[in-house]
GROMACS .gro file of N, CA, C and O in nm:
model
  292
    1UNK      N    1   0.086  -0.117   0.000
    1UNK     CA    2   0.000   0.000   0.000
    1UNK      C    3   0.090   0.123   0.000
    1UNK      O    4   0.188   0.128   0.073
    2UNK      N    5   0.053   0.220  -0.081
    2UNK     CA    6   0.134   0.342  -0.088
    2UNK      C    7   0.066   0.454  -0.011
    2UNK      O    8  -0.051   0.447   0.024
    3UNK      N    9   0.142   0.558   0.014
    3UNK     CA   10   0.092   0.676   0.082
    3UNK      C   11   0.093   0.791  -0.016
    3UNK      O   12   0.187   0.807  -0.094
    4UNK      N   13  -0.011   0.872  -0.010
    4UNK     CA   14  -0.026   0.983  -0.102
    4UNK      C   15  -0.052   1.109  -0.021
    4UNK      O   16  -0.139   1.110   0.066
    5UNK      N   17   0.023   1.212  -0.049
    5UNK     CA   18   0.003   1.339   0.020
    5UNK      C   19  -0.073   1.433  -0.074
    5UNK      O   20  -0.027   1.461  -0.184
    6UNK      N   21  -0.189   1.478  -0.029
    6UNK     CA   22  -0.274   1.563  -0.113
    6UNK      C   23  -0.314   1.687  -0.034
    6UNK      O   24  -0.374   1.676   0.075
    7UNK      N   25  -0.285   1.805  -0.087
    7UNK     CA   26  -0.330   1.926  -0.019
    7UNK      C   27  -0.483   1.937  -0.027
    7UNK      O   28  -0.542   1.910  -0.132
    8UNK      N   29  -0.546   1.972   0.084
    8UNK     CA   30  -0.692   1.983   0.088
    8UNK      C   31  -0.733   2.122   0.136
    8UNK      O   32  -0.671   2.178   0.227
    9UNK      N   33  -0.839   2.174   0.079
    9UNK     CA   34  -0.894   2.300   0.132
    9UNK      C   35  -0.945   2.276   0.274
    9UNK      O   36  -0.980   2.163   0.311
   10UNK      N   37  -0.952   2.381   0.351
   10UNK     CA   38  -0.995   2.370   0.491
   10UNK      C   39  -1.131   2.303   0.504
   10UNK      O   40  -1.154   2.224   0.596
   11UNK      N   41  -1.224   2.333   0.412
   11UNK     CA   42  -1.358   2.277   0.421
   11UNK      C   43  -1.356   2.124   0.406
   11UNK      O   44  -1.428   2.054   0.478
   12UNK      N   45  -1.274   2.073   0.315
   12UNK     CA   46  -1.265   1.927   0.300
   12UNK      C   47  -1.199   1.862   0.420
   12UNK      O   48  -1.240   1.755   0.465
   13UNK      N   49  -1.097   1.926   0.472
   13UNK     CA   50  -1.032   1.870   0.590
   13UNK      C   51  -1.129   1.867   0.708
   13UNK      O   52  -1.136   1.768   0.782
   14UNK      N   53  -1.208   1.972   0.723
   14UNK     CA   54  -1.308   1.975   0.830
   14UNK      C   55  -1.412   1.865   0.809
   14UNK      O   56  -1.455   1.800   0.905
   15UNK      N   57  -1.452   1.844   0.685
   15UNK     CA   58  -1.548   1.737   0.655
   15UNK      C   59  -1.491   1.601   0.693
   15UNK      O   60  -1.559   1.519   0.756
   16UNK      N   61  -1.366   1.576   0.658
   16UNK     CA   62  -1.301   1.450   0.691
   16UNK      C   63  -1.294   1.432   0.842
   16UNK      O   64  -1.327   1.325   0.895
   17UNK      N   65  -1.253   1.537   0.911
   17UNK     CA   66  -1.247   1.531   1.058
   17UNK      C   67  -1.385   1.499   1.117
   17UNK      O   68  -1.396   1.420   1.212
   18UNK      N   69  -1.489   1.558   1.060
   18UNK     CA   70  -1.625   1.535   1.109
   18UNK      C   71  -1.667   1.390   1.086
   18UNK      O   72  -1.732   1.329   1.171
   19UNK      N   73  -1.631   1.333   0.974
   19UNK     CA   74  -1.666   1.193   0.946
   19UNK      C   75  -1.599   1.099   1.047
   19UNK      O   76  -1.660   1.004   1.094
   20UNK      N   77  -1.474   1.130   1.081
   20UNK     CA   78  -1.404   1.049   1.181
   20UNK      C   79  -1.469   1.070   1.318
   20UNK      O   80  -1.495   0.973   1.391
   21UNK      N   81  -1.499   1.194   1.353
   21UNK     CA   82  -1.560   1.224   1.483
   21UNK      C   83  -1.695   1.153   1.497
   21UNK      O   84  -1.728   1.099   1.603
   22UNK      N   85  -1.774   1.146   1.389
   22UNK     CA   86  -1.905   1.081   1.392
   22UNK      C   87  -1.895   0.929   1.384
   22UNK      O   88  -1.995   0.859   1.398
   23UNK      N   89  -1.775   0.876   1.361
   23UNK     CA   90  -1.757   0.733   1.357
   23UNK      C   91  -1.789   0.670   1.222
   23UNK      O   92  -1.803   0.548   1.212
   24UNK      N   93  -1.800   0.752   1.117
   24UNK     CA   94  -1.825   0.700   0.983
   24UNK      C   95  -1.706   0.618   0.936
   24UNK      O   96  -1.721   0.520   0.864
   25UNK      N   97  -1.588   0.657   0.980
   25UNK     CA   98  -1.465   0.585   0.947
   25UNK      C   99  -1.372   0.592   1.068
   25UNK      O  100  -1.384   0.681   1.152
   26UNK      N  101  -1.280   0.499   1.073
   26UNK     CA  102  -1.190   0.490   1.188
   26UNK      C  103  -1.086   0.602   1.190
   26UNK      O  104  -1.040   0.643   1.297
   27UNK      N  105  -1.049   0.650   1.071
   27UNK     CA  106  -0.946   0.754   1.063
   27UNK      C  107  -0.960   0.829   0.931
   27UNK      O  108  -1.043   0.795   0.847
   28UNK      N  109  -0.877   0.931   0.915
   28UNK     CA  110  -0.884   1.015   0.794
   28UNK      C  111  -0.858   0.936   0.667
   28UNK      O  112  -0.926   0.955   0.566
   29UNK      N  113  -0.763   0.845   0.673
   29UNK     CA  114  -0.729   0.766   0.555
   29UNK      C  115  -0.850   0.682   0.511
   29UNK      O  116  -0.877   0.669   0.391
   30UNK      N  117  -0.922   0.627   0.607
   30UNK     CA  118  -1.039   0.546   0.574
   30UNK      C  119  -1.149   0.631   0.510
   30UNK      O  120  -1.217   0.585   0.419
   31UNK      N  121  -1.165   0.753   0.555
   31UNK     CA  122  -1.263   0.843   0.492
   31UNK      C  123  -1.227   0.863   0.345
   31UNK      O  124  -1.312   0.853   0.256
   32UNK      N  125  -1.101   0.889   0.319
   32UNK     CA  126  -1.056   0.913   0.182
   32UNK      C  127  -1.070   0.786   0.099
   32UNK      O  128  -1.117   0.790  -0.016
   33UNK      N  129  -1.035   0.671   0.155
   33UNK     CA  130  -1.051   0.544   0.082
   33UNK      C  131  -1.198   0.521   0.046
   33UNK      O  132  -1.230   0.484  -0.066
   34UNK      N  133  -1.287   0.543   0.142
   34UNK     CA  134  -1.429   0.525   0.116
   34UNK      C  135  -1.476   0.620   0.006
   34UNK      O  136  -1.555   0.582  -0.082
   35UNK      N  137  -1.428   0.743   0.010
   35UNK     CA  138  -1.466   0.841  -0.092
   35UNK      C  139  -1.417   0.799  -0.231
   35UNK      O  140  -1.489   0.812  -0.330
   36UNK      N  141  -1.296   0.744  -0.237
   36UNK     CA  142  -1.243   0.701  -0.366
   36UNK      C  143  -1.317   0.579  -0.420
   36UNK      O  144  -1.342   0.569  -0.541
   37UNK      N  145  -1.354   0.487  -0.332
   37UNK     CA  146  -1.433   0.372  -0.375
   37UNK      C  147  -1.567   0.420  -0.430
   37UNK      O  148  -1.612   0.376  -0.536
   38UNK      N  149  -1.630   0.511  -0.360
   38UNK     CA  150  -1.758   0.565  -0.405
   38UNK      C  151  -1.743   0.637  -0.539
   38UNK      O  152  -1.826   0.623  -0.629
   39UNK      N  153  -1.635   0.712  -0.555
   39UNK     CA  154  -1.609   0.782  -0.680
   39UNK      C  155  -1.593   0.682  -0.794
   39UNK      O  156  -1.650   0.701  -0.903
   40UNK      N  157  -1.520   0.574  -0.771
   40UNK     CA  158  -1.501   0.471  -0.874
   40UNK      C  159  -1.636   0.407  -0.910
   40UNK      O  160  -1.664   0.382  -1.028
   41UNK      N  161  -1.719   0.381  -0.810
   41UNK     CA  162  -1.852   0.324  -0.836
   41UNK      C  163  -1.937   0.421  -0.917
   41UNK      O  164  -2.005   0.381  -1.012
   42UNK      N  165  -1.933   0.548  -0.881
   42UNK     CA  166  -2.008   0.650  -0.954
   42UNK      C  167  -1.963   0.658  -1.100
   42UNK      O  168  -2.045   0.672  -1.191
   43UNK      N  169  -1.832   0.648  -1.122
   43UNK     CA  170  -1.780   0.652  -1.258
   43UNK      C  171  -1.827   0.532  -1.338
   43UNK      O  172  -1.859   0.544  -1.457
   44UNK      N  173  -1.831   0.415  -1.276
   44UNK     CA  174  -1.877   0.294  -1.344
   44UNK      C  175  -2.025   0.307  -1.381
   44UNK      O  176  -2.065   0.274  -1.494
   45UNK      N  177  -2.106   0.359  -1.290
   45UNK     CA  178  -2.248   0.379  -1.319
   45UNK      C  179  -2.265   0.480  -1.431
   45UNK      O  180  -2.344   0.459  -1.524
   46UNK      N  181  -2.190   0.588  -1.427
   46UNK     CA  182  -2.196   0.690  -1.532
   46UNK      C  183  -2.160   0.630  -1.668
   46UNK      O  184  -2.223   0.662  -1.769
   47UNK      N  185  -2.063   0.543  -1.671
   47UNK     CA  186  -2.022   0.478  -1.795
   47UNK      C  187  -2.135   0.392  -1.851
   47UNK      O  188  -2.163   0.393  -1.972
   48UNK      N  189  -2.201   0.318  -1.764
   48UNK     CA  190  -2.313   0.235  -1.807
   48UNK      C  191  -2.427   0.323  -1.859
   48UNK      O  192  -2.485   0.295  -1.965
   49UNK      N  193  -2.460   0.429  -1.786
   49UNK     CA  194  -2.567   0.518  -1.830
   49UNK      C  195  -2.534   0.582  -1.965
   49UNK      O  196  -2.622   0.596  -2.050
   50UNK      N  197  -2.408   0.621  -1.983
   50UNK     CA  198  -2.365   0.681  -2.110
   50UNK      C  199  -2.379   0.579  -2.223
   50UNK      O  200  -2.428   0.611  -2.332
   51UNK      N  201  -2.341   0.456  -2.196
   51UNK     CA  202  -2.352   0.350  -2.296
   51UNK      C  203  -2.498   0.324  -2.332
   51UNK      O  204  -2.532   0.306  -2.450
   52UNK      N  205  -2.583   0.321  -2.231
   52UNK     CA  206  -2.726   0.300  -2.257
   52UNK      C  207  -2.782   0.413  -2.343
   52UNK      O  208  -2.863   0.390  -2.433
   53UNK      N  209  -2.737   0.536  -2.317
   53UNK     CA  210  -2.784   0.649  -2.396
   53UNK      C  211  -2.735   0.637  -2.540
   53UNK      O  212  -2.809   0.667  -2.634
   54UNK      N  213  -2.613   0.593  -2.559
   54UNK     CA  214  -2.560   0.573  -2.694
   54UNK      C  215  -2.641   0.468  -2.769
   54UNK      O  216  -2.665   0.483  -2.889
   55UNK      N  217  -2.683   0.363  -2.700
   55UNK     CA  218  -2.768   0.261  -2.763
   55UNK      C  219  -2.900   0.325  -2.804
   55UNK      O  220  -2.947   0.305  -2.917
   56UNK      N  221  -2.961   0.403  -2.714
   56UNK     CA  222  -3.088   0.469  -2.747
   56UNK      C  223  -3.071   0.565  -2.864
   56UNK      O  224  -3.162   0.582  -2.945
   57UNK      N  225  -2.954   0.629  -2.874
   57UNK     CA  226  -2.927   0.724  -2.982
   57UNK      C  227  -2.886   0.655  -3.111
   57UNK      O  228  -2.861   0.722  -3.211
   58UNK      N  229  -2.876   0.523  -3.108
   58UNK     CA  230  -2.839   0.449  -3.228
   58UNK      C  231  -2.690   0.452  -3.259
   58UNK      O  232  -2.649   0.424  -3.371
   59UNK      N  233  -2.609   0.484  -3.163
   59UNK     CA  234  -2.463   0.493  -3.183
   59UNK      C  235  -2.395   0.361  -3.149
   59UNK      O  236  -2.300   0.357  -3.073
   60UNK      N  237  -2.446   0.255  -3.205
   60UNK     CA  238  -2.387   0.124  -3.180
   60UNK      C  239  -2.356   0.057  -3.313
   60UNK      O  240  -2.411   0.093  -3.417
   61UNK      N  241  -2.266  -0.036  -3.311
   61UNK     CA  242  -2.232  -0.113  -3.429
   61UNK      C  243  -2.274  -0.257  -3.405
   61UNK      O  244  -2.251  -0.312  -3.298
   62UNK      N  245  -2.336  -0.317  -3.505
   62UNK     CA  246  -2.378  -0.456  -3.494
   62UNK      C  247  -2.314  -0.534  -3.608
   62UNK      O  248  -2.293  -0.480  -3.716
   63UNK      N  249  -2.284  -0.657  -3.582
   63UNK     CA  250  -2.232  -0.742  -3.688
   63UNK      C  251  -2.104  -0.811  -3.648
   63UNK      O  252  -2.066  -0.817  -3.532
   64UNK      N  253  -2.036  -0.859  -3.748
   64UNK     CA  254  -1.910  -0.932  -3.731
   64UNK      C  255  -1.800  -0.835  -3.691
   64UNK      O  256  -1.773  -0.737  -3.761
   65UNK      N  257  -1.733  -0.861  -3.580
   65UNK     CA  258  -1.629  -0.771  -3.531
   65UNK      C  259  -1.515  -0.754  -3.630
   65UNK      O  260  -1.457  -0.646  -3.642
   66UNK      N  261  -1.479  -0.857  -3.701
   66UNK     CA  262  -1.369  -0.846  -3.798
   66UNK      C  263  -1.407  -0.751  -3.911
   66UNK      O  264  -1.326  -0.670  -3.954
   67UNK      N  265  -1.531  -0.760  -3.958
   67UNK     CA  266  -1.575  -0.671  -4.065
   67UNK      C  267  -1.585  -0.527  -4.016
   67UNK      O  268  -1.547  -0.434  -4.086
   68UNK      N  269  -1.632  -0.510  -3.894
   68UNK     CA  270  -1.642  -0.376  -3.837
   68UNK      C  271  -1.503  -0.316  -3.821
   68UNK      O  272  -1.479  -0.200  -3.853
   69UNK      N  273  -1.409  -0.393  -3.770
   69UNK     CA  274  -1.271  -0.346  -3.749
   69UNK      C  275  -1.207  -0.300  -3.879
   69UNK      O  276  -1.133  -0.203  -3.882
   70UNK      N  277  -1.239  -0.367  -3.989
   70UNK     CA  278  -1.183  -0.328  -4.119
   70UNK      C  279  -1.236  -0.193  -4.166
   70UNK      O  280  -1.168  -0.121  -4.238
   71UNK      N  281  -1.355  -0.155  -4.120
   71UNK     CA  282  -1.414  -0.028  -4.160
   71UNK      C  283  -1.362   0.089  -4.076
   71UNK      O  284  -1.378   0.204  -4.114
   72UNK      N  285  -1.302   0.061  -3.962
   72UNK     CA  286  -1.251   0.167  -3.875
   72UNK      C  287  -1.119   0.220  -3.929
   72UNK      O  288  -1.038   0.146  -3.983
   73UNK      N  289  -1.098   0.351  -3.909
   73UNK     CA  290  -0.971   0.411  -3.958
   73UNK      C  291  -0.850   0.363  -3.882
   73UNK      O  292  -0.849   0.316  -3.778
   0.00000   0.00000   0.00000
């Protein structure tokens, strides 16, 4: 596991301290880890939603992958 030093605005540091004080996480590092996991999950959901929208918009390719690949630049 590596350590990362990130400058934070006072408001974010206060938020992290509050999460630890309320027992949401055991320490500051755990708050940040939880936030990053949530961010990764949000990004995955956003990717799925974007893909679904592309399907609705007709921006999909159907057929043989080899034939499709030949048509790509």
